[in-house]
Amino acid sequence: MFQKLGIVLTLSFSAVAAAERGPAVPDYPVEQVAAHTYVIHGPVGYPSPENQGFMNNPAFVVTPAGVVVVDPGSSVQTGEMVLRQVRRITDRPIAAVLNTHAHGDHWLGNHAIREAEPSVPIYGHPNMIAAIEKGVGHTWADNMLQLTEGATRGTEVVGPNHAVDHGDVLTFGQVDFRFHYAGTAHSTSDVMIEVPTEKAVFLGDNVNNQRIVRMDDGTFAGNIAAIDMALGVPGEVFIPGHGRTGDRSIVQAYRDYLDSLQAEVARFYEEGLSDFEMKPRVAEALARFREWPGFDDELGKHISLSYLEIEAKAFQ
């Protein structure tokens, strides 16, 4: 989700993980957003010592067969906080963990769940599993450690051990979890998870509510296609990767940002402007999104990435 500082840590993660753990993440409020669905809305920002790396929206659904946790956060400490909040609601066991994509701010908290429940199954897209096998988890863990000045110390990489893909359905206690995958969107591994009985949809980072995130691993056309897929789901409660839970208007608003940016870049591309030259004009055209966190940090990169997409399409 972040590339603000572009840091690549050279410390040995294995040596750090063996050290004493960083401080506990304080308890954040757990909010009921549907009949049996709860969300812990994280701070909106980049990883820092102040937020201890916690900035996504961990969530859980209480089913008759146990608790299904979605994206338990960026560290073992965040995962432990999620477990504490689960126990405020229910004493049912953890039935499963679902991960939406390979960006570690969403899933490094798996460590805490697996530590508490050693046999718990963890699900993710095959591309997420492949990326972790290639080392992306250690890269994210190291970056978190650096950006939080050691607050996530002790976090170990625990990725999914079961694959799920588009159209798959997992059932826990007669509660279905339906997976939607549109191909490369925000990243190559984003799944969205529909829970029909809850009328809820977990969007991952394909949609964020008034928060602009990195697109280095995705495509704008693909992200828009994924959002259109989400808008086709008959849900009422939409849980974004970052920002507040809302109705389908938050899905449409994020689509409007992506579509507007892509349209403006295409227009200035046709006029012969470079990505650098068009940035102030695109920023002016997208002024209605200026107050969204991440706008100033990500806009230049978004323009460059969109420019490359448009250029590649022009030469097909």
mmCIF file of C-alpha atoms in Angstrom:
data_model
loop_
_atom_site.group_PDB
_atom_site.id
_atom_site.type_symbol
_atom_site.label_atom_id
_atom_site.label_comp_id
_atom_site.label_asym_id
_atom_site.label_seq_id
_atom_site.Cartn_x
_atom_site.Cartn_y
_atom_site.Cartn_z
ATOM 1 C CA MET A 1 0.000 0.000 0.000
ATOM 2 C CA PHE A 2 2.877 2.378 0.536
ATOM 3 C CA GLN A 3 5.939 3.425 -1.350
ATOM 4 C CA LYS A 4 6.249 6.894 0.164
ATOM 5 C CA LEU A 5 9.808 6.471 1.292
ATOM 6 C CA GLY A 6 10.905 3.719 -1.088
ATOM 7 C CA ILE A 7 12.935 2.097 1.668
ATOM 8 C CA VAL A 8 14.608 -1.249 1.243
ATOM 9 C CA LEU A 9 15.889 -2.473 4.560
ATOM 10 C CA THR A 10 19.203 -4.300 4.656
ATOM 11 C CA LEU A 11 18.848 -5.744 8.153
ATOM 12 C CA SER A 12 18.462 -9.469 8.522
ATOM 13 C CA PHE A 13 14.777 -10.137 9.155
ATOM 14 C CA SER A 14 15.402 -13.519 10.719
ATOM 15 C CA ALA A 15 17.694 -11.963 13.320
ATOM 16 C CA VAL A 16 15.131 -9.255 14.090
ATOM 17 C CA ALA A 17 12.250 -11.728 14.324
ATOM 18 C CA ALA A 18 14.165 -13.674 16.949
ATOM 19 C CA ALA A 19 14.464 -10.579 19.129
ATOM 20 C CA GLU A 20 11.929 -9.424 21.701
ATOM 21 C CA ARG A 21 8.625 -8.309 20.241
ATOM 22 C CA GLY A 22 7.673 -4.706 19.784
ATOM 23 C CA PRO A 23 5.003 -3.092 21.979
ATOM 24 C CA ALA A 24 1.372 -4.149 21.868
ATOM 25 C CA VAL A 25 -0.967 -2.271 19.554
ATOM 26 C CA PRO A 26 -3.656 -0.556 21.642
ATOM 27 C CA ASP A 27 -7.218 -1.766 21.245
ATOM 28 C CA TYR A 28 -9.129 0.033 18.498
ATOM 29 C CA PRO A 29 -12.938 0.090 18.507
ATOM 30 C CA VAL A 30 -14.704 -2.844 16.902
ATOM 31 C CA GLU A 31 -17.821 -1.813 14.980
ATOM 32 C CA GLN A 32 -20.724 -3.980 13.949
ATOM 33 C CA VAL A 33 -21.532 -3.268 10.287
ATOM 34 C CA ALA A 34 -23.950 -6.149 9.579
ATOM 35 C CA ALA A 35 -25.806 -8.792 11.591
ATOM 36 C CA HIS A 36 -22.701 -10.878 12.326
ATOM 37 C CA THR A 37 -19.943 -8.801 10.694
ATOM 38 C CA TYR A 38 -17.508 -6.582 12.558
ATOM 39 C CA VAL A 39 -14.785 -4.189 11.375
ATOM 40 C CA ILE A 40 -11.878 -2.544 13.171
ATOM 41 C CA HIS A 41 -11.291 0.587 11.111
ATOM 42 C CA GLY A 42 -7.584 1.373 11.155
ATOM 43 C CA PRO A 43 -5.981 4.820 10.977
ATOM 44 C CA VAL A 44 -5.728 6.289 7.483
ATOM 45 C CA GLY A 45 -2.065 6.930 6.735
ATOM 46 C CA TYR A 46 1.318 5.410 6.063
ATOM 47 C CA PRO A 47 3.119 3.089 8.511
ATOM 48 C CA SER A 48 4.724 5.107 11.292
ATOM 49 C CA PRO A 49 5.908 4.774 14.878
ATOM 50 C CA GLU A 50 2.663 6.468 15.924
ATOM 51 C CA ASN A 51 0.283 3.974 14.286
ATOM 52 C CA GLN A 52 2.694 1.034 14.751
ATOM 53 C CA GLY A 53 2.028 0.032 11.163
ATOM 54 C CA PHE A 54 -1.709 -0.446 11.687
ATOM 55 C CA MET A 55 -3.769 1.210 8.945
ATOM 56 C CA ASN A 56 -6.003 -1.378 7.249
ATOM 57 C CA ASN A 57 -9.480 -2.609 8.176
ATOM 58 C CA PRO A 58 -9.298 -6.027 9.867
ATOM 59 C CA ALA A 59 -12.714 -7.635 10.042
ATOM 60 C CA PHE A 60 -14.457 -10.798 11.136
ATOM 61 C CA VAL A 61 -17.714 -12.642 10.603
ATOM 62 C CA VAL A 62 -19.171 -14.771 13.410
ATOM 63 C CA THR A 63 -20.651 -17.994 12.004
ATOM 64 C CA PRO A 64 -22.143 -21.050 13.762
ATOM 65 C CA ALA A 65 -18.924 -22.929 12.903
ATOM 66 C CA GLY A 66 -16.600 -20.250 14.286
ATOM 67 C CA VAL A 67 -15.108 -16.874 13.443
ATOM 68 C CA VAL A 68 -13.835 -16.051 9.949
ATOM 69 C CA VAL A 69 -11.198 -13.301 10.084
ATOM 70 C CA VAL A 70 -10.476 -11.124 7.033
ATOM 71 C CA ASP A 71 -7.106 -9.338 6.702
ATOM 72 C CA PRO A 72 -5.813 -9.313 10.307
ATOM 73 C CA GLY A 73 -3.380 -6.447 9.737
ATOM 74 C CA SER A 74 0.280 -5.607 9.330
ATOM 75 C CA SER A 75 2.033 -7.261 12.266
ATOM 76 C CA VAL A 76 1.808 -9.888 14.964
ATOM 77 C CA GLN A 77 0.888 -7.069 17.345
ATOM 78 C CA THR A 78 -2.053 -5.973 15.165
ATOM 79 C CA GLY A 79 -3.177 -9.586 14.833
ATOM 80 C CA GLU A 80 -3.120 -9.952 18.616
ATOM 81 C CA MET A 81 -5.246 -6.833 18.948
ATOM 82 C CA VAL A 82 -7.725 -8.279 16.444
ATOM 83 C CA LEU A 83 -7.950 -11.473 18.495
ATOM 84 C CA ARG A 84 -8.624 -9.465 21.656
ATOM 85 C CA GLN A 85 -11.477 -7.682 19.918
ATOM 86 C CA VAL A 86 -12.880 -10.950 18.584
ATOM 87 C CA ARG A 87 -12.985 -12.239 22.157
ATOM 88 C CA ARG A 88 -15.002 -9.199 23.215
ATOM 89 C CA ILE A 89 -17.728 -10.407 20.855
ATOM 90 C CA THR A 90 -17.574 -14.213 21.001
ATOM 91 C CA ASP A 91 -15.704 -17.177 22.444
ATOM 92 C CA ARG A 92 -16.183 -19.267 19.299
ATOM 93 C CA PRO A 93 -12.968 -20.640 17.781
ATOM 94 C CA ILE A 94 -11.298 -19.115 14.738
ATOM 95 C CA ALA A 95 -12.575 -21.136 11.775
ATOM 96 C CA ALA A 96 -10.477 -19.518 9.039
ATOM 97 C CA VAL A 97 -8.498 -16.486 7.917
ATOM 98 C CA LEU A 98 -9.113 -14.901 4.510
ATOM 99 C CA ASN A 99 -6.478 -12.640 2.913
ATOM 100 C CA THR A 100 -7.490 -10.245 0.143
ATOM 101 C CA HIS A 101 -4.074 -9.693 -1.496
ATOM 102 C CA ALA A 102 -0.300 -9.852 -1.139
ATOM 103 C CA HIS A 103 0.374 -6.403 0.355
ATOM 104 C CA GLY A 104 1.635 -7.103 3.851
ATOM 105 C CA ASP A 105 -0.215 -4.325 5.665
ATOM 106 C CA HIS A 106 -3.277 -6.563 5.280
ATOM 107 C CA TRP A 107 -2.014 -10.027 6.220
ATOM 108 C CA LEU A 108 1.175 -10.087 8.310
ATOM 109 C CA GLY A 109 -1.163 -10.317 11.309
ATOM 110 C CA ASN A 110 -1.746 -13.938 10.220
ATOM 111 C CA HIS A 111 1.180 -14.726 12.518
ATOM 112 C CA ALA A 112 -0.883 -13.975 15.628
ATOM 113 C CA ILE A 113 -3.866 -16.011 14.457
ATOM 114 C CA ARG A 114 -1.761 -19.032 13.569
ATOM 115 C CA GLU A 115 0.103 -18.754 16.896
ATOM 116 C CA ALA A 116 -3.193 -18.784 18.801
ATOM 117 C CA GLU A 117 -4.832 -21.434 16.592
ATOM 118 C CA PRO A 118 -2.041 -23.565 15.032
ATOM 119 C CA SER A 119 -4.344 -25.521 12.708
ATOM 120 C CA VAL A 120 -6.358 -22.590 11.373
ATOM 121 C CA PRO A 121 -6.586 -22.595 7.548
ATOM 122 C CA ILE A 122 -5.541 -19.384 5.788
ATOM 123 C CA TYR A 123 -6.854 -18.640 2.304
ATOM 124 C CA GLY A 124 -5.514 -16.386 -0.459
ATOM 125 C CA HIS A 125 -5.299 -16.141 -4.236
ATOM 126 C CA PRO A 126 -2.685 -18.356 -5.957
ATOM 127 C CA ASN A 127 -0.814 -15.236 -7.095
ATOM 128 C CA MET A 128 -0.545 -14.120 -3.473
ATOM 129 C CA ILE A 129 0.848 -17.494 -2.435
ATOM 130 C CA ALA A 130 3.363 -17.376 -5.303
ATOM 131 C CA ALA A 131 4.460 -13.837 -4.413
ATOM 132 C CA ILE A 132 5.097 -14.823 -0.794
ATOM 133 C CA GLU A 133 7.102 -17.830 -1.943
ATOM 134 C CA LYS A 134 9.261 -15.368 -3.914
ATOM 135 C CA GLY A 135 9.907 -13.262 -0.805
ATOM 136 C CA VAL A 136 7.376 -10.437 -0.881
ATOM 137 C CA GLY A 137 6.361 -11.164 2.720
ATOM 138 C CA HIS A 138 9.864 -10.588 4.034
ATOM 139 C CA THR A 139 10.128 -7.376 2.021
ATOM 140 C CA TRP A 140 6.915 -6.087 3.584
ATOM 141 C CA ALA A 141 7.918 -7.208 7.077
ATOM 142 C CA ASP A 142 11.278 -5.474 6.757
ATOM 143 C CA ASN A 143 9.709 -2.262 5.462
ATOM 144 C CA MET A 144 7.181 -2.273 8.286
ATOM 145 C CA LEU A 145 9.959 -2.724 10.801
ATOM 146 C CA GLN A 146 11.884 0.209 9.353
ATOM 147 C CA LEU A 147 8.958 2.598 8.944
ATOM 148 C CA THR A 148 7.621 1.951 12.459
ATOM 149 C CA GLU A 149 11.093 2.176 14.036
ATOM 150 C CA GLY A 150 10.835 -1.364 15.362
ATOM 151 C CA ALA A 151 7.211 -1.370 16.561
ATOM 152 C CA THR A 152 6.392 -4.492 14.504
ATOM 153 C CA ARG A 153 9.443 -6.382 15.793
ATOM 154 C CA GLY A 154 8.880 -10.128 16.130
ATOM 155 C CA THR A 155 6.462 -10.480 13.216
ATOM 156 C CA GLU A 156 6.988 -13.652 11.222
ATOM 157 C CA VAL A 157 5.814 -14.294 7.675
ATOM 158 C CA VAL A 158 2.806 -16.619 7.756
ATOM 159 C CA GLY A 159 1.072 -16.701 4.390
ATOM 160 C CA PRO A 160 -2.000 -18.554 3.125
ATOM 161 C CA ASN A 161 -1.825 -22.338 2.939
ATOM 162 C CA HIS A 162 -4.978 -22.753 0.841
ATOM 163 C CA ALA A 163 -5.693 -21.202 -2.575
ATOM 164 C CA VAL A 164 -8.982 -19.597 -3.631
ATOM 165 C CA ASP A 165 -9.885 -18.173 -7.022
ATOM 166 C CA HIS A 166 -12.755 -16.505 -8.834
ATOM 167 C CA GLY A 167 -16.070 -18.255 -8.243
ATOM 168 C CA ASP A 168 -14.886 -20.339 -5.302
ATOM 169 C CA VAL A 169 -17.224 -20.569 -2.311
ATOM 170 C CA LEU A 170 -16.220 -21.505 1.228
ATOM 171 C CA THR A 171 -18.956 -22.375 3.691
ATOM 172 C CA PHE A 172 -18.663 -22.147 7.465
ATOM 173 C CA GLY A 173 -21.741 -23.077 9.478
ATOM 174 C CA GLN A 174 -24.034 -22.517 6.459
ATOM 175 C CA VAL A 175 -22.528 -19.066 5.850
ATOM 176 C CA ASP A 176 -21.096 -18.756 2.342
ATOM 177 C CA PHE A 177 -18.029 -16.715 1.451
ATOM 178 C CA ARG A 178 -17.929 -16.175 -2.324
ATOM 179 C CA PHE A 179 -14.693 -15.034 -3.982
ATOM 180 C CA HIS A 180 -14.511 -12.589 -6.878
ATOM 181 C CA TYR A 181 -11.313 -12.088 -8.877
ATOM 182 C CA ALA A 182 -11.090 -9.791 -11.905
ATOM 183 C CA GLY A 183 -7.454 -10.356 -12.822
ATOM 184 C CA THR A 184 -4.783 -7.737 -12.213
ATOM 185 C CA ALA A 185 -6.506 -4.818 -10.482
ATOM 186 C CA HIS A 186 -4.950 -2.997 -7.513
ATOM 187 C CA SER A 187 -2.420 -5.829 -7.627
ATOM 188 C CA THR A 188 -2.167 -9.228 -9.298
ATOM 189 C CA SER A 189 -3.727 -11.037 -6.340
ATOM 190 C CA ASP A 190 -6.764 -9.044 -5.172
ATOM 191 C CA VAL A 191 -9.837 -11.063 -4.289
ATOM 192 C CA MET A 192 -13.093 -9.533 -3.143
ATOM 193 C CA ILE A 193 -15.243 -11.571 -0.771
ATOM 194 C CA GLU A 194 -19.024 -11.564 -0.799
ATOM 195 C CA VAL A 195 -21.021 -12.830 2.192
ATOM 196 C CA PRO A 196 -24.569 -13.005 0.809
ATOM 197 C CA THR A 197 -26.370 -13.643 4.094
ATOM 198 C CA GLU A 198 -24.712 -10.526 5.525
ATOM 199 C CA LYS A 199 -25.248 -8.509 2.309
ATOM 200 C CA ALA A 200 -21.574 -7.600 2.801
ATOM 201 C CA VAL A 201 -18.645 -7.331 0.400
ATOM 202 C CA PHE A 202 -14.996 -7.150 1.433
ATOM 203 C CA LEU A 203 -13.283 -5.102 -1.268
ATOM 204 C CA GLY A 204 -9.611 -5.300 -0.307
ATOM 205 C CA ASP A 205 -7.633 -2.445 -1.832
ATOM 206 C CA ASN A 206 -9.601 -2.541 -5.075
ATOM 207 C CA VAL A 207 -11.696 0.118 -3.346
ATOM 208 C CA ASN A 208 -10.730 2.545 -0.601
ATOM 209 C CA ASN A 209 -12.993 5.125 0.969
ATOM 210 C CA GLN A 210 -11.570 8.615 0.497
ATOM 211 C CA ARG A 211 -8.047 7.200 0.563
ATOM 212 C CA ILE A 212 -5.732 6.962 -2.444
ATOM 213 C CA VAL A 213 -3.293 4.064 -2.429
ATOM 214 C CA ARG A 214 -0.344 2.890 -4.494
ATOM 215 C CA MET A 215 -0.916 1.229 -7.868
ATOM 216 C CA ASP A 216 2.612 -0.004 -8.545
ATOM 217 C CA ASP A 217 1.514 -3.655 -8.814
ATOM 218 C CA GLY A 218 -1.750 -3.111 -10.678
ATOM 219 C CA THR A 219 -3.436 -1.463 -13.641
ATOM 220 C CA PHE A 220 -6.008 1.293 -13.781
ATOM 221 C CA ALA A 221 -8.089 -0.481 -16.413
ATOM 222 C CA GLY A 222 -7.998 -3.665 -14.350
ATOM 223 C CA ASN A 223 -8.894 -1.873 -11.124
ATOM 224 C CA ILE A 224 -11.875 -0.229 -12.812
ATOM 225 C CA ALA A 225 -12.964 -3.639 -14.128
ATOM 226 C CA ALA A 226 -12.764 -5.067 -10.602
ATOM 227 C CA ILE A 227 -14.842 -2.189 -9.253
ATOM 228 C CA ASP A 228 -17.467 -2.802 -11.924
ATOM 229 C CA MET A 229 -17.519 -6.427 -10.785
ATOM 230 C CA ALA A 230 -18.075 -5.253 -7.187
ATOM 231 C CA LEU A 231 -20.875 -2.924 -8.279
ATOM 232 C CA GLY A 232 -22.567 -5.936 -9.856
ATOM 233 C CA VAL A 233 -22.738 -7.764 -6.533
ATOM 234 C CA PRO A 234 -26.091 -7.347 -4.719
ATOM 235 C CA GLY A 235 -24.545 -6.102 -1.497
ATOM 236 C CA GLU A 236 -25.494 -3.309 0.888
ATOM 237 C CA VAL A 237 -22.420 -3.135 3.149
ATOM 238 C CA PHE A 238 -19.093 -2.473 1.415
ATOM 239 C CA ILE A 239 -15.909 -2.830 3.444
ATOM 240 C CA PRO A 240 -12.918 -1.088 1.820
ATOM 241 C CA GLY A 241 -9.270 -1.883 2.405
ATOM 242 C CA HIS A 242 -8.771 1.556 3.974
ATOM 243 C CA GLY A 243 -11.302 4.125 5.141
ATOM 244 C CA ARG A 244 -14.775 3.771 6.574
ATOM 245 C CA THR A 245 -17.251 1.044 5.677
ATOM 246 C CA GLY A 246 -20.153 2.365 3.622
ATOM 247 C CA ASP A 247 -22.718 1.650 0.944
ATOM 248 C CA ARG A 248 -22.122 1.274 -2.779
ATOM 249 C CA SER A 249 -21.605 5.048 -3.117
ATOM 250 C CA ILE A 250 -18.053 4.630 -1.754
ATOM 251 C CA VAL A 251 -17.381 2.063 -4.481
ATOM 252 C CA GLN A 252 -18.627 4.453 -7.153
ATOM 253 C CA ALA A 253 -16.596 7.335 -5.702
ATOM 254 C CA TYR A 254 -13.334 5.386 -5.915
ATOM 255 C CA ARG A 255 -14.188 4.349 -9.458
ATOM 256 C CA ASP A 256 -14.769 8.005 -10.290
ATOM 257 C CA TYR A 257 -11.259 8.866 -9.107
ATOM 258 C CA LEU A 258 -9.606 6.126 -11.172
ATOM 259 C CA ASP A 259 -11.732 6.777 -14.243
ATOM 260 C CA SER A 260 -11.218 10.554 -14.043
ATOM 261 C CA LEU A 261 -7.466 10.208 -13.686
ATOM 262 C CA GLN A 262 -7.245 7.805 -16.611
ATOM 263 C CA ALA A 263 -9.417 10.076 -18.802
ATOM 264 C CA GLU A 264 -7.363 13.180 -18.020
ATOM 265 C CA VAL A 265 -4.054 11.429 -18.653
ATOM 266 C CA ALA A 266 -5.392 10.117 -21.968
ATOM 267 C CA ARG A 267 -6.522 13.595 -22.983
ATOM 268 C CA PHE A 268 -3.166 15.203 -22.253
ATOM 269 C CA TYR A 269 -1.337 12.271 -23.824
ATOM 270 C CA GLU A 270 -3.204 12.981 -27.071
ATOM 271 C CA GLU A 271 -2.077 16.614 -26.781
ATOM 272 C CA GLY A 272 1.539 15.419 -26.680
ATOM 273 C CA LEU A 273 2.338 16.258 -23.054
ATOM 274 C CA SER A 274 4.727 14.118 -21.038
ATOM 275 C CA ASP A 275 3.630 12.703 -17.695
ATOM 276 C CA PHE A 276 5.693 15.367 -15.913
ATOM 277 C CA GLU A 277 4.222 18.191 -17.959
ATOM 278 C CA MET A 278 0.637 17.125 -17.440
ATOM 279 C CA LYS A 279 0.782 16.683 -13.664
ATOM 280 C CA PRO A 280 -0.374 20.199 -12.654
ATOM 281 C CA ARG A 281 -3.222 20.056 -15.170
ATOM 282 C CA VAL A 282 -4.351 16.640 -13.996
ATOM 283 C CA ALA A 283 -4.161 17.803 -10.378
ATOM 284 C CA GLU A 284 -6.387 20.762 -11.234
ATOM 285 C CA ALA A 285 -8.900 18.546 -13.050
ATOM 286 C CA LEU A 286 -9.022 16.184 -10.059
ATOM 287 C CA ALA A 287 -9.204 18.936 -7.438
ATOM 288 C CA ARG A 288 -12.343 17.390 -5.927
ATOM 289 C CA PHE A 289 -10.177 14.513 -4.658
ATOM 290 C CA ARG A 290 -7.419 16.705 -3.258
ATOM 291 C CA GLU A 291 -8.483 16.255 0.374
ATOM 292 C CA TRP A 292 -8.251 12.473 0.171
ATOM 293 C CA PRO A 293 -5.181 11.234 2.068
ATOM 294 C CA GLY A 294 -2.578 9.981 -0.387
ATOM 295 C CA PHE A 295 -3.513 12.428 -3.170
ATOM 296 C CA ASP A 296 -0.307 14.458 -3.038
ATOM 297 C CA ASP A 297 1.907 11.431 -2.421
ATOM 298 C CA GLU A 298 0.491 9.152 -5.109
ATOM 299 C CA LEU A 299 -0.764 11.442 -7.885
ATOM 300 C CA GLY A 300 2.557 11.780 -9.727
ATOM 301 C CA LYS A 301 3.116 8.031 -9.680
ATOM 302 C CA HIS A 302 -0.476 7.368 -10.724
ATOM 303 C CA ILE A 303 -0.082 9.692 -13.692
ATOM 304 C CA SER A 304 3.134 7.988 -14.772
ATOM 305 C CA LEU A 305 1.630 4.511 -14.459
ATOM 306 C CA SER A 306 -1.536 5.500 -16.295
ATOM 307 C CA TYR A 307 0.586 7.161 -18.998
ATOM 308 C CA LEU A 308 2.483 3.913 -19.533
ATOM 309 C CA GLU A 309 -0.775 1.969 -19.814
ATOM 310 C CA ILE A 310 -2.148 4.375 -22.369
ATOM 311 C CA GLU A 311 1.097 4.391 -24.320
ATOM 312 C CA ALA A 312 1.244 0.583 -24.371
ATOM 313 C CA LYS A 313 -2.347 0.418 -25.645
ATOM 314 C CA ALA A 314 -1.577 2.958 -28.360
ATOM 315 C CA PHE A 315 1.226 0.767 -29.723
ATOM 316 C CA GLN A 316 -0.731 -2.494 -29.712
#
